């Protein structure tokens, strides 16, 4: 168990809660591109991401609509919210890279909400961040032109993975942004001619002077 993670995330709840974490948590290693949960599946655990990144999204006619990315030390609030209803997942979650996750059984979380009511501070904070992520996604989709959305998505992936250039196919970008591969190819050619990106065998690169994160 990552002691620093427990202290940073749950230290305000005291030693008794740390003992609970050690008693009930399950550490799972997840390979990149592995589906963790799917829509309609019964949730059994609340995940906390220790390492890696996880994409949370929904599907519509085979196209993805990304809600947010879970980053290190974060949890999935849409999974947490399901424990107050039927525990059925309303989202898909896939590991973007090799990841390490701490899983807490939902039955245990129910007990903690009564035994350690201060834990709600943690979940309210997580809700606030995830709500901001979803609002940013909506604003991007409604108010930004597609070339801006494509550039923001590439910057986001560079920020998450730390890779620049980054390996992204035109079809993958199109799926994530709810458009077609042909449209994305035209947009990428346009922004490449404008000097916003370069494309090579190594992937898509954004010059350091233009790589300002919008996530």
mmCIF file of C-alpha atoms in Angstrom:
data_model
loop_
_atom_site.group_PDB
_atom_site.id
_atom_site.type_symbol
_atom_site.label_atom_id
_atom_site.label_comp_id
_atom_site.label_asym_id
_atom_site.label_seq_id
_atom_site.Cartn_x
_atom_site.Cartn_y
_atom_site.Cartn_z
ATOM 1 C CA UNK A 1 0.000 0.000 0.000
ATOM 2 C CA UNK A 2 1.217 3.500 -0.898
ATOM 3 C CA UNK A 3 1.541 5.169 2.525
ATOM 4 C CA UNK A 4 2.010 8.645 1.013
ATOM 5 C CA UNK A 5 -1.209 8.258 -0.970
ATOM 6 C CA UNK A 6 -3.166 7.270 2.147
ATOM 7 C CA UNK A 7 -1.777 10.192 4.141
ATOM 8 C CA UNK A 8 -2.394 12.746 1.391
ATOM 9 C CA UNK A 9 -5.866 11.486 0.513
ATOM 10 C CA UNK A 10 -7.261 10.229 3.797
ATOM 11 C CA UNK A 11 -4.928 11.530 6.509
ATOM 12 C CA UNK A 12 -7.516 14.014 7.816
ATOM 13 C CA UNK A 13 -9.703 11.038 8.820
ATOM 14 C CA UNK A 14 -7.165 9.760 11.343
ATOM 15 C CA UNK A 15 -5.310 6.530 12.072
ATOM 16 C CA UNK A 16 -8.447 4.415 12.532
ATOM 17 C CA UNK A 17 -9.458 5.147 8.962
ATOM 18 C CA UNK A 18 -5.969 4.308 7.689
ATOM 19 C CA UNK A 19 -6.330 0.929 9.358
ATOM 20 C CA UNK A 20 -9.679 0.490 7.591
ATOM 21 C CA UNK A 21 -8.045 1.242 4.236
ATOM 22 C CA UNK A 22 -5.343 -1.346 4.842
ATOM 23 C CA UNK A 23 -7.945 -3.883 5.949
ATOM 24 C CA UNK A 24 -10.414 -3.567 3.072
ATOM 25 C CA UNK A 25 -8.583 -2.223 0.022
ATOM 26 C CA UNK A 26 -7.612 -4.320 -2.987
ATOM 27 C CA UNK A 27 -4.743 -3.253 -5.248
ATOM 28 C CA UNK A 28 -5.216 -4.111 -8.914
ATOM 29 C CA UNK A 29 -2.802 -3.760 -11.842
ATOM 30 C CA UNK A 30 -4.569 -2.883 -15.100
ATOM 31 C CA UNK A 31 -3.028 -3.061 -18.556
ATOM 32 C CA UNK A 32 -3.406 -0.184 -21.000
ATOM 33 C CA UNK A 33 -6.607 -0.249 -23.127
ATOM 34 C CA UNK A 34 -8.306 -2.627 -20.668
ATOM 35 C CA UNK A 35 -12.000 -2.002 -20.057
ATOM 36 C CA UNK A 36 -12.592 -1.581 -16.330
ATOM 37 C CA UNK A 37 -16.342 -1.081 -16.289
ATOM 38 C CA UNK A 38 -19.080 -0.772 -18.899
ATOM 39 C CA UNK A 39 -22.529 0.776 -19.045
ATOM 40 C CA UNK A 40 -25.136 -1.464 -17.446
ATOM 41 C CA UNK A 41 -22.602 -3.403 -15.380
ATOM 42 C CA UNK A 42 -23.151 -3.743 -11.641
ATOM 43 C CA UNK A 43 -20.530 -1.756 -9.723
ATOM 44 C CA UNK A 44 -18.891 -3.660 -6.891
ATOM 45 C CA UNK A 45 -16.044 -1.301 -6.018
ATOM 46 C CA UNK A 46 -15.142 2.380 -5.778
ATOM 47 C CA UNK A 47 -11.790 2.897 -7.559
ATOM 48 C CA UNK A 48 -8.986 5.238 -6.519
ATOM 49 C CA UNK A 49 -6.251 5.630 -9.119
ATOM 50 C CA UNK A 50 -2.726 5.268 -7.739
ATOM 51 C CA UNK A 51 -0.827 5.325 -11.054
ATOM 52 C CA UNK A 52 -1.719 5.811 -14.712
ATOM 53 C CA UNK A 53 -4.850 7.355 -16.234
ATOM 54 C CA UNK A 54 -8.402 6.196 -16.940
ATOM 55 C CA UNK A 55 -10.849 7.527 -19.508
ATOM 56 C CA UNK A 56 -14.509 7.837 -18.488
ATOM 57 C CA UNK A 57 -16.994 8.126 -21.342
ATOM 58 C CA UNK A 58 -20.326 7.096 -22.826
ATOM 59 C CA UNK A 59 -21.141 5.667 -26.268
ATOM 60 C CA UNK A 60 -23.719 6.871 -28.768
ATOM 61 C CA UNK A 61 -24.006 5.026 -32.087
ATOM 62 C CA UNK A 62 -20.485 3.713 -31.575
ATOM 63 C CA UNK A 63 -19.009 7.170 -30.955
ATOM 64 C CA UNK A 64 -17.428 8.162 -27.679
ATOM 65 C CA UNK A 65 -18.362 11.172 -25.601
ATOM 66 C CA UNK A 66 -15.628 11.675 -23.042
ATOM 67 C CA UNK A 67 -16.786 12.967 -19.657
ATOM 68 C CA UNK A 68 -13.396 13.230 -17.972
ATOM 69 C CA UNK A 69 -10.092 11.505 -17.255
ATOM 70 C CA UNK A 70 -9.255 10.050 -13.865
ATOM 71 C CA UNK A 71 -5.696 10.973 -12.976
ATOM 72 C CA UNK A 72 -3.392 9.775 -10.222
ATOM 73 C CA UNK A 73 -4.900 10.154 -6.719
ATOM 74 C CA UNK A 74 -8.404 10.718 -8.173
ATOM 75 C CA UNK A 75 -11.557 8.635 -7.968
ATOM 76 C CA UNK A 76 -14.488 8.068 -10.341
ATOM 77 C CA UNK A 77 -17.391 10.085 -9.024
ATOM 78 C CA UNK A 78 -19.899 8.633 -11.470
ATOM 79 C CA UNK A 79 -19.133 5.230 -9.987
ATOM 80 C CA UNK A 80 -19.474 6.642 -6.477
ATOM 81 C CA UNK A 81 -22.826 8.259 -7.285
ATOM 82 C CA UNK A 82 -24.234 4.909 -8.396
ATOM 83 C CA UNK A 83 -23.965 3.475 -4.871
ATOM 84 C CA UNK A 84 -26.895 5.638 -3.771
ATOM 85 C CA UNK A 85 -29.237 4.108 -6.357
ATOM 86 C CA UNK A 86 -28.932 0.723 -8.026
ATOM 87 C CA UNK A 87 -25.109 0.471 -8.287
ATOM 88 C CA UNK A 88 -25.460 0.062 -12.066
ATOM 89 C CA UNK A 89 -22.790 1.821 -14.109
ATOM 90 C CA UNK A 90 -23.913 4.569 -16.470
ATOM 91 C CA UNK A 91 -20.470 5.006 -17.992
ATOM 92 C CA UNK A 92 -17.582 3.141 -19.591
ATOM 93 C CA UNK A 93 -14.101 3.327 -18.073
ATOM 94 C CA UNK A 94 -10.940 2.212 -19.890
ATOM 95 C CA UNK A 95 -7.310 2.407 -18.773
ATOM 96 C CA UNK A 96 -5.450 4.783 -21.081
ATOM 97 C CA UNK A 97 -2.085 3.390 -19.957
ATOM 98 C CA UNK A 98 -0.804 0.736 -17.578
ATOM 99 C CA UNK A 99 -2.453 1.687 -14.303
ATOM 100 C CA UNK A 100 -2.605 0.738 -10.633
ATOM 101 C CA UNK A 101 -5.955 1.060 -8.863
ATOM 102 C CA UNK A 102 -7.033 0.765 -5.246
ATOM 103 C CA UNK A 103 -10.507 -0.786 -5.048
ATOM 104 C CA UNK A 104 -12.826 -0.385 -2.070
ATOM 105 C CA UNK A 105 -15.932 -2.629 -1.883
ATOM 106 C CA UNK A 106 -19.142 -0.596 -2.108
ATOM 107 C CA UNK A 107 -20.512 -2.302 1.003
ATOM 108 C CA UNK A 108 -17.510 -0.987 2.944
ATOM 109 C CA UNK A 109 -17.972 2.543 1.587
ATOM 110 C CA UNK A 110 -21.587 2.479 2.810
ATOM 111 C CA UNK A 111 -20.303 1.647 6.292
ATOM 112 C CA UNK A 112 -17.665 4.388 6.132
ATOM 113 C CA UNK A 113 -20.243 7.053 5.280
ATOM 114 C CA UNK A 114 -21.870 6.352 8.658
ATOM 115 C CA UNK A 115 -18.774 5.553 10.699
ATOM 116 C CA UNK A 116 -16.582 8.348 9.246
ATOM 117 C CA UNK A 117 -18.991 11.130 8.144
ATOM 118 C CA UNK A 118 -16.082 13.490 7.461
ATOM 119 C CA UNK A 119 -15.271 11.380 4.400
ATOM 120 C CA UNK A 120 -18.007 13.354 2.659
ATOM 121 C CA UNK A 121 -15.550 16.264 2.466
ATOM 122 C CA UNK A 122 -13.402 14.143 0.193
ATOM 123 C CA UNK A 123 -16.261 13.144 -2.072
ATOM 124 C CA UNK A 124 -17.638 16.697 -2.296
ATOM 125 C CA UNK A 125 -14.200 17.867 -3.402
ATOM 126 C CA UNK A 126 -13.996 15.101 -6.020
ATOM 127 C CA UNK A 127 -17.503 15.962 -7.248
ATOM 128 C CA UNK A 128 -16.512 19.588 -7.701
ATOM 129 C CA UNK A 129 -13.503 18.688 -9.831
ATOM 130 C CA UNK A 130 -15.409 16.193 -11.964
ATOM 131 C CA UNK A 131 -18.267 18.656 -12.472
ATOM 132 C CA UNK A 132 -15.730 21.216 -13.699
ATOM 133 C CA UNK A 133 -14.310 18.625 -16.115
ATOM 134 C CA UNK A 134 -17.758 17.875 -17.530
ATOM 135 C CA UNK A 135 -18.583 21.587 -17.891
ATOM 136 C CA UNK A 136 -15.316 22.149 -19.733
ATOM 137 C CA UNK A 137 -16.203 19.278 -22.057
ATOM 138 C CA UNK A 138 -19.636 20.762 -22.769
ATOM 139 C CA UNK A 139 -18.220 24.242 -23.369
ATOM 140 C CA UNK A 140 -15.597 22.807 -25.704
ATOM 141 C CA UNK A 141 -18.202 20.889 -27.713
ATOM 142 C CA UNK A 142 -20.693 23.767 -27.930
ATOM 143 C CA UNK A 143 -18.573 26.892 -28.269
ATOM 144 C CA UNK A 144 -15.277 25.851 -29.886
ATOM 145 C CA UNK A 145 -14.645 25.142 -33.541
ATOM 146 C CA UNK A 146 -13.498 21.630 -34.403
ATOM 147 C CA UNK A 147 -9.890 22.676 -35.029
ATOM 148 C CA UNK A 148 -9.763 24.145 -31.510
ATOM 149 C CA UNK A 149 -11.302 20.971 -30.059
ATOM 150 C CA UNK A 150 -8.795 18.767 -31.894
ATOM 151 C CA UNK A 151 -5.864 20.824 -30.613
ATOM 152 C CA UNK A 152 -7.262 20.806 -27.073
ATOM 153 C CA UNK A 153 -7.671 17.030 -27.224
ATOM 154 C CA UNK A 154 -4.071 16.531 -28.399
ATOM 155 C CA UNK A 155 -2.784 18.858 -25.647
ATOM 156 C CA UNK A 156 -4.873 16.960 -23.124
ATOM 157 C CA UNK A 157 -3.366 13.635 -24.165
ATOM 158 C CA UNK A 158 0.151 15.069 -24.048
ATOM 159 C CA UNK A 159 -0.556 16.412 -20.549
ATOM 160 C CA UNK A 160 -1.892 13.052 -19.362
ATOM 161 C CA UNK A 161 0.833 10.843 -20.852
ATOM 162 C CA UNK A 162 3.797 13.216 -20.856
ATOM 163 C CA UNK A 163 4.539 12.154 -24.450
ATOM 164 C CA UNK A 164 5.201 14.753 -27.156
ATOM 165 C CA UNK A 165 4.980 13.580 -29.917
ATOM 166 C CA UNK A 166 2.072 11.341 -29.005
ATOM 167 C CA UNK A 167 0.747 8.325 -30.888
ATOM 168 C CA UNK A 168 -2.860 9.101 -31.865
ATOM 169 C CA UNK A 169 -4.651 7.826 -34.949
ATOM 170 C CA UNK A 170 -7.021 10.051 -36.883
ATOM 171 C CA UNK A 171 -9.786 7.514 -36.267
ATOM 172 C CA UNK A 172 -9.129 7.571 -32.513
ATOM 173 C CA UNK A 173 -9.368 11.373 -32.389
ATOM 174 C CA UNK A 174 -12.554 11.284 -34.460
ATOM 175 C CA UNK A 175 -14.145 8.724 -32.155
ATOM 176 C CA UNK A 176 -13.343 10.778 -29.077
ATOM 177 C CA UNK A 177 -14.691 14.011 -30.573
ATOM 178 C CA UNK A 178 -17.804 12.521 -32.159
ATOM 179 C CA UNK A 179 -16.909 13.207 -35.787
ATOM 180 C CA UNK A 180 -15.494 11.308 -38.797
ATOM 181 C CA UNK A 181 -11.914 10.278 -39.558
ATOM 182 C CA UNK A 182 -11.998 12.187 -42.859
ATOM 183 C CA UNK A 183 -12.969 15.425 -41.110
ATOM 184 C CA UNK A 184 -10.219 14.998 -38.512
ATOM 185 C CA UNK A 185 -7.643 14.332 -41.255
ATOM 186 C CA UNK A 186 -8.595 17.597 -42.971
ATOM 187 C CA UNK A 187 -8.446 19.513 -39.690
ATOM 188 C CA UNK A 188 -5.040 18.063 -38.789
ATOM 189 C CA UNK A 189 -3.670 18.978 -42.225
ATOM 190 C CA UNK A 190 -5.003 22.516 -41.799
ATOM 191 C CA UNK A 191 -3.495 23.068 -38.334
ATOM 192 C CA UNK A 192 -0.240 21.455 -39.490
ATOM 193 C CA UNK A 193 -0.013 23.985 -42.346
ATOM 194 C CA UNK A 194 -0.615 26.717 -39.765
ATOM 195 C CA UNK A 195 2.324 25.459 -37.688
ATOM 196 C CA UNK A 196 0.215 24.336 -34.723
ATOM 197 C CA UNK A 197 1.358 20.701 -34.983
ATOM 198 C CA UNK A 198 3.714 18.422 -36.908
ATOM 199 C CA UNK A 199 2.972 14.827 -37.924
ATOM 200 C CA UNK A 200 5.509 12.045 -38.383
ATOM 201 C CA UNK A 201 6.015 8.308 -37.820
ATOM 202 C CA UNK A 202 6.581 9.109 -34.134
ATOM 203 C CA UNK A 203 3.121 10.656 -33.829
ATOM 204 C CA UNK A 204 1.615 14.136 -33.527
ATOM 205 C CA UNK A 205 3.763 16.827 -31.941
ATOM 206 C CA UNK A 206 2.820 20.255 -30.660
ATOM 207 C CA UNK A 207 5.740 22.738 -30.526
ATOM 208 C CA UNK A 208 6.690 23.601 -26.953
ATOM 209 C CA UNK A 209 5.839 27.265 -27.542
ATOM 210 C CA UNK A 210 2.248 26.284 -28.399
ATOM 211 C CA UNK A 211 1.786 23.400 -25.979
ATOM 212 C CA UNK A 212 -0.275 25.244 -23.383
ATOM 213 C CA UNK A 213 -2.599 22.830 -21.589
ATOM 214 C CA UNK A 214 -6.315 23.584 -21.795
ATOM 215 C CA UNK A 215 -7.367 20.790 -19.412
#
